[in-house]
Amino acid sequence: MINREQLIEVGTIQKLHGLNGEMTASVIDPVFDEVANCPYLVCEIDGIFVPFFIKAYRFRTDTTILLTFDGIDSQDKASTFCGLKFYFDRKCFTPEEADDYEAEAEEEESYVGYTIVDTHLGELGPIVAIDDQTVNVLFIVEYRDSELMIPAADDLVEAIDDENRTITMNLPQGLINLDEAESE
């Protein structure tokens, strides 16, 4: 039986891609190329950690992959994975690699406290939480006396400045209606 202590979180399956069971997944780090000897990922299903053999994957961006599992060859089968976090088994790493990777993943995932700056609107406010419970991960940003929910999509992020703790984004016009946020 697989337990949580022997797993390292790698990412989240976001949504379906195509008709043949392929899924879009966000990854914390492009670790897949570093762990070629691990043929499976582990997902938590109904409280049980279940391994699924990787049929194929390919990078879409630095932090997004397209992924298929053996035996998952339709939209119906793949849809059950949407929103699930997935993990590598520590057995795929040396103990030193596992510790290094886990520390790196925690650091990358912790953008709470960073300030969102839009290229058009300027500074919006600090990230107070990250909502990763749905298919689309959201930054919860404190804006005056309300909260804005901003998609944490790779294609919207222009730059991340760790030193100044800012994330510069190019948000589509109309995505955030600041008049409504101010009146709440």
Tab-separated table of C-alpha atoms in Angstrom:
chain	number	residue	atom	x	y	z
A	1	MET	CA	0.000	0.000	0.000
A	2	ILE	CA	1.267	3.480	-0.902
A	3	ASN	CA	1.177	6.143	1.824
A	4	ARG	CA	1.481	9.934	1.607
A	5	GLU	CA	4.916	10.001	3.283
A	6	GLN	CA	6.519	8.161	0.370
A	7	LEU	CA	5.144	10.618	-2.232
A	8	ILE	CA	6.332	13.937	-3.623
A	9	GLU	CA	3.674	16.191	-5.131
A	10	VAL	CA	4.430	16.986	-8.753
A	11	GLY	CA	1.346	18.762	-10.090
A	12	THR	CA	-2.372	18.827	-10.818
A	13	ILE	CA	-4.387	17.487	-13.733
A	14	GLN	CA	-6.262	20.515	-15.015
A	15	LYS	CA	-8.502	19.481	-17.901
A	16	LEU	CA	-9.023	17.181	-20.865
A	17	HIS	CA	-7.125	17.682	-24.092
A	18	GLY	CA	-8.634	16.081	-27.169
A	19	LEU	CA	-10.783	12.966	-27.428
A	20	ASN	CA	-8.397	10.100	-26.679
A	21	GLY	CA	-7.739	10.434	-22.951
A	22	GLU	CA	-5.014	13.048	-23.117
A	23	MET	CA	-5.015	15.518	-20.211
A	24	THR	CA	-3.475	18.927	-19.592
A	25	ALA	CA	-1.582	19.053	-16.307
A	26	SER	CA	0.308	21.779	-14.490
A	27	VAL	CA	3.593	20.697	-12.987
A	28	ILE	CA	5.438	22.351	-10.146
A	29	ASP	CA	8.756	21.787	-11.845
A	30	PRO	CA	9.782	20.212	-15.148
A	31	VAL	CA	10.895	17.148	-13.180
A	32	PHE	CA	9.707	14.646	-15.769
A	33	ASP	CA	12.915	14.842	-17.764
A	34	GLU	CA	14.942	14.311	-14.581
A	35	VAL	CA	13.012	11.216	-13.493
A	36	ALA	CA	13.048	9.064	-16.585
A	37	ASN	CA	13.313	5.907	-14.468
A	38	CYS	CA	9.870	6.364	-12.840
A	39	PRO	CA	7.287	4.818	-15.176
A	40	TYR	CA	4.238	5.827	-13.150
A	41	LEU	CA	2.505	8.666	-11.346
A	42	VAL	CA	0.336	8.275	-8.265
A	43	CYS	CA	-3.106	9.881	-7.876
A	44	GLU	CA	-5.266	9.943	-4.762
A	45	ILE	CA	-8.666	8.443	-5.575
A	46	ASP	CA	-11.264	8.092	-2.810
A	47	GLY	CA	-8.535	8.360	-0.159
A	48	ILE	CA	-6.359	5.648	-1.729
A	49	PHE	CA	-3.090	6.338	-3.543
A	50	VAL	CA	-3.208	4.554	-6.902
A	51	PRO	CA	-0.313	4.277	-9.391
A	52	PHE	CA	-0.992	4.901	-13.083
A	53	PHE	CA	1.579	4.029	-15.719
A	54	ILE	CA	2.572	6.896	-17.993
A	55	LYS	CA	1.815	6.097	-21.631
A	56	ALA	CA	3.127	9.394	-22.988
A	57	TYR	CA	3.765	12.999	-22.033
A	58	ARG	CA	5.054	16.094	-23.738
A	59	PHE	CA	5.750	19.594	-22.510
A	60	ARG	CA	3.402	22.318	-23.675
A	61	THR	CA	5.140	25.070	-21.659
A	62	ASP	CA	7.761	25.008	-18.904
A	63	THR	CA	5.082	24.181	-16.341
A	64	THR	CA	2.352	22.498	-18.414
A	65	ILE	CA	2.386	19.008	-19.886
A	66	LEU	CA	0.040	16.927	-21.991
A	67	LEU	CA	-0.226	13.500	-20.381
A	68	THR	CA	-1.814	10.113	-21.080
A	69	PHE	CA	-1.957	7.039	-18.869
A	70	ASP	CA	-2.031	3.404	-20.025
A	71	GLY	CA	-5.626	2.219	-20.319
A	72	ILE	CA	-7.096	5.734	-20.208
A	73	ASP	CA	-8.137	6.194	-23.824
A	74	SER	CA	-11.372	8.198	-23.789
A	75	GLN	CA	-12.778	11.470	-22.497
A	76	ASP	CA	-15.034	9.602	-20.073
A	77	LYS	CA	-12.147	7.734	-18.466
A	78	ALA	CA	-9.864	10.788	-18.408
A	79	SER	CA	-12.497	13.133	-16.965
A	80	THR	CA	-12.297	11.356	-13.589
A	81	PHE	CA	-8.717	12.666	-13.210
A	82	CYS	CA	-9.557	16.383	-13.652
A	83	GLY	CA	-8.638	18.346	-10.545
A	84	LEU	CA	-6.559	15.539	-9.017
A	85	LYS	CA	-3.061	16.170	-7.709
A	86	PHE	CA	-0.434	13.682	-8.828
A	87	TYR	CA	2.758	12.504	-7.219
A	88	PHE	CA	6.041	10.748	-7.876
A	89	ASP	CA	7.030	7.911	-5.598
A	90	ARG	CA	10.164	8.709	-3.553
A	91	LYS	CA	11.558	5.394	-4.831
A	92	CYS	CA	12.200	7.186	-8.133
A	93	PHE	CA	14.720	9.504	-6.451
A	94	THR	CA	17.822	9.144	-4.368
A	95	PRO	CA	17.121	10.425	-0.813
A	96	GLU	CA	19.092	13.623	-1.549
A	97	GLU	CA	17.202	14.278	-4.797
A	98	ALA	CA	13.858	13.741	-3.040
A	99	ASP	CA	14.700	16.267	-0.307
A	100	ASP	CA	16.005	18.832	-2.828
A	101	TYR	CA	12.992	18.429	-5.090
A	102	GLU	CA	10.490	18.667	-2.236
A	103	ALA	CA	12.097	21.897	-0.945
A	104	GLU	CA	12.075	23.359	-4.462
A	105	ALA	CA	8.398	22.441	-4.993
A	106	GLU	CA	7.328	24.042	-1.697
A	107	GLU	CA	9.193	27.224	-2.606
A	108	GLU	CA	7.641	27.465	-6.081
A	109	GLU	CA	4.125	26.800	-4.844
A	110	SER	CA	4.237	29.507	-2.172
A	111	TYR	CA	3.296	32.726	-3.962
A	112	VAL	CA	1.075	33.860	-1.081
A	113	GLY	CA	2.296	37.333	-0.141
A	114	TYR	CA	3.512	38.188	-3.645
A	115	THR	CA	1.946	41.317	-5.177
A	116	ILE	CA	0.122	41.084	-8.508
A	117	VAL	CA	1.004	43.852	-10.951
A	118	ASP	CA	-0.979	44.106	-14.204
A	119	THR	CA	0.800	45.564	-17.233
A	120	HIS	CA	-2.205	47.860	-17.910
A	121	LEU	CA	-3.779	48.535	-14.493
A	122	GLY	CA	-0.655	48.599	-12.341
A	123	GLU	CA	-0.455	47.152	-8.833
A	124	LEU	CA	-3.598	45.221	-7.879
A	125	GLY	CA	-2.648	43.858	-4.472
A	126	PRO	CA	-1.140	40.944	-2.574
A	127	ILE	CA	-2.012	37.282	-3.090
A	128	VAL	CA	-3.744	36.178	0.112
A	129	ALA	CA	-4.505	32.594	-0.982
A	130	ILE	CA	-4.219	30.184	-3.908
A	131	ASP	CA	-7.331	28.232	-4.877
A	132	ASP	CA	-6.275	24.982	-6.519
A	133	GLN	CA	-9.494	23.097	-5.764
A	134	THR	CA	-10.894	23.601	-9.275
A	135	VAL	CA	-9.576	22.853	-12.741
A	136	ASN	CA	-8.324	26.450	-13.065
A	137	VAL	CA	-5.924	27.526	-10.322
A	138	LEU	CA	-6.749	31.017	-9.045
A	139	PHE	CA	-4.771	33.681	-7.214
A	140	ILE	CA	-6.993	35.248	-4.538
A	141	VAL	CA	-5.833	38.871	-4.458
A	142	GLU	CA	-6.755	41.443	-1.827
A	143	TYR	CA	-7.926	44.559	-3.637
A	144	ARG	CA	-8.998	47.339	-1.273
A	145	ASP	CA	-11.876	45.850	0.755
A	146	SER	CA	-12.628	42.920	-1.552
A	147	GLU	CA	-11.002	39.914	-3.157
A	148	LEU	CA	-10.207	39.433	-6.827
A	149	MET	CA	-9.913	35.962	-8.314
A	150	ILE	CA	-7.247	35.976	-11.017
A	151	PRO	CA	-6.441	32.899	-13.131
A	152	ALA	CA	-2.908	31.678	-12.441
A	153	ALA	CA	-2.456	30.766	-16.100
A	154	ASP	CA	1.079	30.514	-17.490
A	155	ASP	CA	0.182	32.507	-20.582
A	156	LEU	CA	-0.952	35.499	-18.457
A	157	VAL	CA	2.251	35.697	-16.391
A	158	GLU	CA	4.827	38.063	-17.844
A	159	ALA	CA	7.445	37.870	-15.075
A	160	ILE	CA	8.017	36.657	-11.539
A	161	ASP	CA	10.376	38.730	-9.415
A	162	ASP	CA	11.259	36.686	-6.319
A	163	GLU	CA	13.483	39.409	-4.889
A	164	ASN	CA	10.679	42.017	-4.878
A	165	ARG	CA	7.949	39.378	-4.444
A	166	THR	CA	5.913	40.533	-7.443
A	167	ILE	CA	4.181	38.720	-10.291
A	168	THR	CA	3.650	40.830	-13.386
A	169	MET	CA	0.668	39.704	-15.447
A	170	ASN	CA	-0.868	40.782	-18.742
A	171	LEU	CA	-4.554	40.339	-17.946
A	172	PRO	CA	-7.123	40.547	-20.752
A	173	GLN	CA	-9.176	43.725	-20.694
A	174	GLY	CA	-12.475	43.118	-18.915
A	175	LEU	CA	-11.260	40.067	-16.987
A	176	ILE	CA	-11.330	42.146	-13.846
A	177	ASN	CA	-14.029	44.735	-13.425
A	178	LEU	CA	-12.523	46.976	-10.775
A	179	ASP	CA	-15.692	49.123	-10.559
A	180	GLU	CA	-17.623	46.101	-9.266
A	181	ALA	CA	-14.814	45.172	-6.878
A	182	GLU	CA	-14.792	48.702	-5.442
A	183	SER	CA	-18.564	48.771	-4.857
A	184	GLU	CA	-18.633	45.468	-2.897
